[in-house]
PDB file of C-alpha atoms in Angstrom:
ATOM      1  CA  ARG A   1     -59.723  17.217  93.546  1.00  0.00           C
ATOM      2  CA  ARG A   2     -57.230  14.445  91.541  1.00  0.00           C
ATOM      3  CA  VAL A   3     -55.658  12.750  93.853  1.00  0.00           C
ATOM      4  CA  LEU A   4     -51.824  11.121  91.767  1.00  0.00           C
ATOM      5  CA  PHE A   5     -50.935   8.463  93.969  1.00  0.00           C
ATOM      6  CA  ARG A   6     -52.498   6.695  96.723  1.00  0.00           C
ATOM      7  CA  SER A   7     -49.141   5.633  98.292  1.00  0.00           C
ATOM      8  CA  ALA A   8     -45.296   6.322  98.084  1.00  0.00           C
ATOM      9  CA  TRP A   9     -45.074   2.722  96.215  1.00  0.00           C
ATOM     10  CA  ASP A  10     -47.034   3.954  93.779  1.00  0.00           C
ATOM     11  CA  ALA A  11     -45.254   6.917  93.075  1.00  0.00           C
ATOM     12  CA  ILE A  12     -41.610   5.005  92.752  1.00  0.00           C
ATOM     13  CA  GLN A  13     -43.463   2.522  90.837  1.00  0.00           C
ATOM     14  CA  GLN A  14     -44.260   4.857  87.836  1.00  0.00           C
ATOM     15  CA  SER A  15     -40.938   7.127  88.864  1.00  0.00           C
ATOM     16  CA  TRP A  16     -39.307   3.525  88.237  1.00  0.00           C
ATOM     17  CA  LYS A  17     -41.615   3.537  84.722  1.00  0.00           C
ATOM     18  CA  MET A  18     -41.251   6.719  83.691  1.00  0.00           C
ATOM     19  CA  MET A  19     -37.288   6.423  84.007  1.00  0.00           C
ATOM     20  CA  ILE A  20     -36.963   3.491  81.187  1.00  0.00           C
ATOM     21  CA  GLY A  21     -34.892   4.211  78.118  1.00  0.00           C
ATOM     22  CA  PHE A  22     -33.556   7.356  79.845  1.00  0.00           C
ATOM     23  CA  LYS A  23     -30.951   6.378  82.868  1.00  0.00           C
ATOM     24  CA  ARG A  24     -27.919   6.502  80.799  1.00  0.00           C
ATOM     25  CA  SER A  25     -29.384  10.696  80.116  1.00  0.00           C
ATOM     26  CA  TYR A  26     -29.929  11.115  84.255  1.00  0.00           C
ATOM     27  CA  LEU A  27     -25.920   9.167  84.664  1.00  0.00           C
ATOM     28  CA  TRP A  28     -24.231  11.135  81.921  1.00  0.00           C
ATOM     29  CA  LEU A  29     -26.576  13.983  83.734  1.00  0.00           C
ATOM     30  CA  ASN A  30     -24.994  13.847  87.271  1.00  0.00           C
ATOM     31  CA  VAL A  31     -21.630  13.009  85.787  1.00  0.00           C
ATOM     32  CA  ILE A  32     -21.564  16.512  84.484  1.00  0.00           C
ATOM     33  CA  LEU A  33     -22.116  17.952  87.847  1.00  0.00           C
ATOM     34  CA  LEU A  34     -19.952  15.592  89.017  1.00  0.00           C
ATOM     35  CA  LEU A  35     -17.157  16.630  86.865  1.00  0.00           C
ATOM     36  CA  MET A  36     -18.363  20.328  87.215  1.00  0.00           C
ATOM     37  CA  VAL A  37     -18.414  21.205  90.756  1.00  0.00           C
ATOM     38  CA  ILE A  38     -14.741  19.685  91.561  1.00  0.00           C
ATOM     39  CA  PRO A  39     -13.367  23.070  89.867  1.00  0.00           C
ATOM     40  CA  ILE A  40     -15.946  24.433  91.488  1.00  0.00           C
ATOM     41  CA  SER A  41     -15.565  24.157  94.706  1.00  0.00           C
ATOM     42  CA  ILE A  42     -12.386  24.289  95.124  1.00  0.00           C
ATOM     43  CA  PHE A  43     -11.150  26.925  93.072  1.00  0.00           C
ATOM     44  CA  THR A  44     -14.323  29.189  95.525  1.00  0.00           C
ATOM     45  CA  LEU A  45     -13.507  27.516  98.790  1.00  0.00           C
ATOM     46  CA  PHE A  46     -16.914  25.503  98.973  1.00  0.00           C
ATOM     47  CA  ILE A  47     -18.178  29.424  98.250  1.00  0.00           C
ATOM     48  CA  GLY A  48     -19.480  28.053  95.189  1.00  0.00           C
ATOM     49  CA  LEU A  49     -22.027  25.343  96.542  1.00  0.00           C
ATOM     50  CA  LEU A  50     -24.207  28.382  97.770  1.00  0.00           C
ATOM     51  CA  TRP A  51     -24.754  28.690  94.041  1.00  0.00           C
ATOM     52  CA  PHE A  52     -24.472  25.186  92.447  1.00  0.00           C
ATOM     53  CA  ILE A  53     -26.598  23.183  94.504  1.00  0.00           C
ATOM     54  CA  PRO A  54     -29.216  24.987  93.926  1.00  0.00           C
ATOM     55  CA  PHE A  55     -28.752  24.933  89.737  1.00  0.00           C
ATOM     56  CA  SER A  56     -28.480  21.312  90.011  1.00  0.00           C
ATOM     57  CA  PHE A  57     -31.736  20.804  91.881  1.00  0.00           C
ATOM     58  CA  VAL A  58     -32.688  22.584  88.950  1.00  0.00           C
ATOM     59  CA  ILE A  59     -30.702  21.053  86.591  1.00  0.00           C
ATOM     60  CA  THR A  60     -32.406  17.420  88.395  1.00  0.00           C
ATOM     61  CA  ALA A  61     -36.158  19.297  88.036  1.00  0.00           C
ATOM     62  CA  ILE A  62     -35.406  19.880  84.030  1.00  0.00           C
ATOM     63  CA  PHE A  63     -34.767  16.310  83.463  1.00  0.00           C
ATOM     64  CA  TYR A  64     -37.533  14.786  85.573  1.00  0.00           C
ATOM     65  CA  GLU A  65     -39.975  17.570  83.731  1.00  0.00           C
ATOM     66  CA  GLU A  66     -39.316  16.433  79.986  1.00  0.00           C
ATOM     67  CA  ILE A  67     -39.295  12.782  80.522  1.00  0.00           C
ATOM     68  CA  LYS A  68     -42.901  13.817  82.570  1.00  0.00           C
ATOM     69  CA  SER A  69     -43.643  15.437  79.479  1.00  0.00           C
ATOM     70  CA  ILE A  70     -42.387  12.943  76.995  1.00  0.00           C
ATOM     71  CA  SER A  71     -43.486   9.842  78.988  1.00  0.00           C
ATOM     72  CA  GLY A  72     -47.277  11.443  78.795  1.00  0.00           C
ATOM     73  CA  GLU A  73     -47.287  12.265  75.549  1.00  0.00           C
ATOM     74  CA  GLU A  74     -46.651   8.536  75.092  1.00  0.00           C
ATOM     75  CA  ALA A  75     -49.124   7.345  77.348  1.00  0.00           C
ATOM     76  CA  LYS A  76     -51.559   9.399  75.365  1.00  0.00           C
ATOM     77  CA  LEU A  77     -50.236   7.063  72.419  1.00  0.00           C
ATOM     78  CA  ILE A  78     -50.837   4.479  73.838  1.00  0.00           C
ATOM     79  CA  ASP A  79     -54.062   4.827  75.602  1.00  0.00           C
TER      80      ASP A  79
END
C-alpha cells in the first residue's frame, strides 16, 4: 500500500506546486462557471442549481485531473 501524503500540509504544498502555471486557467474556469450560474439560477427559480452544482464540481475535478496528468508527465521528464 502506497501513502501519497504524510500530512495535510504535504497535500497542500503539492497542490500548490501543481497549480503553478495554471492559476489563470483556473480563474477563467471559475469566471465562466459564475457567468453560467447567474442565468441558470434566475431563469429556473434556483431549481437549476440542483443540476449546476454537481456539474461545476465535476468540471473542477476534470480540470484538476488534467493538471495532475500534466504535472505527472513533467515530473517523469525531470526524473
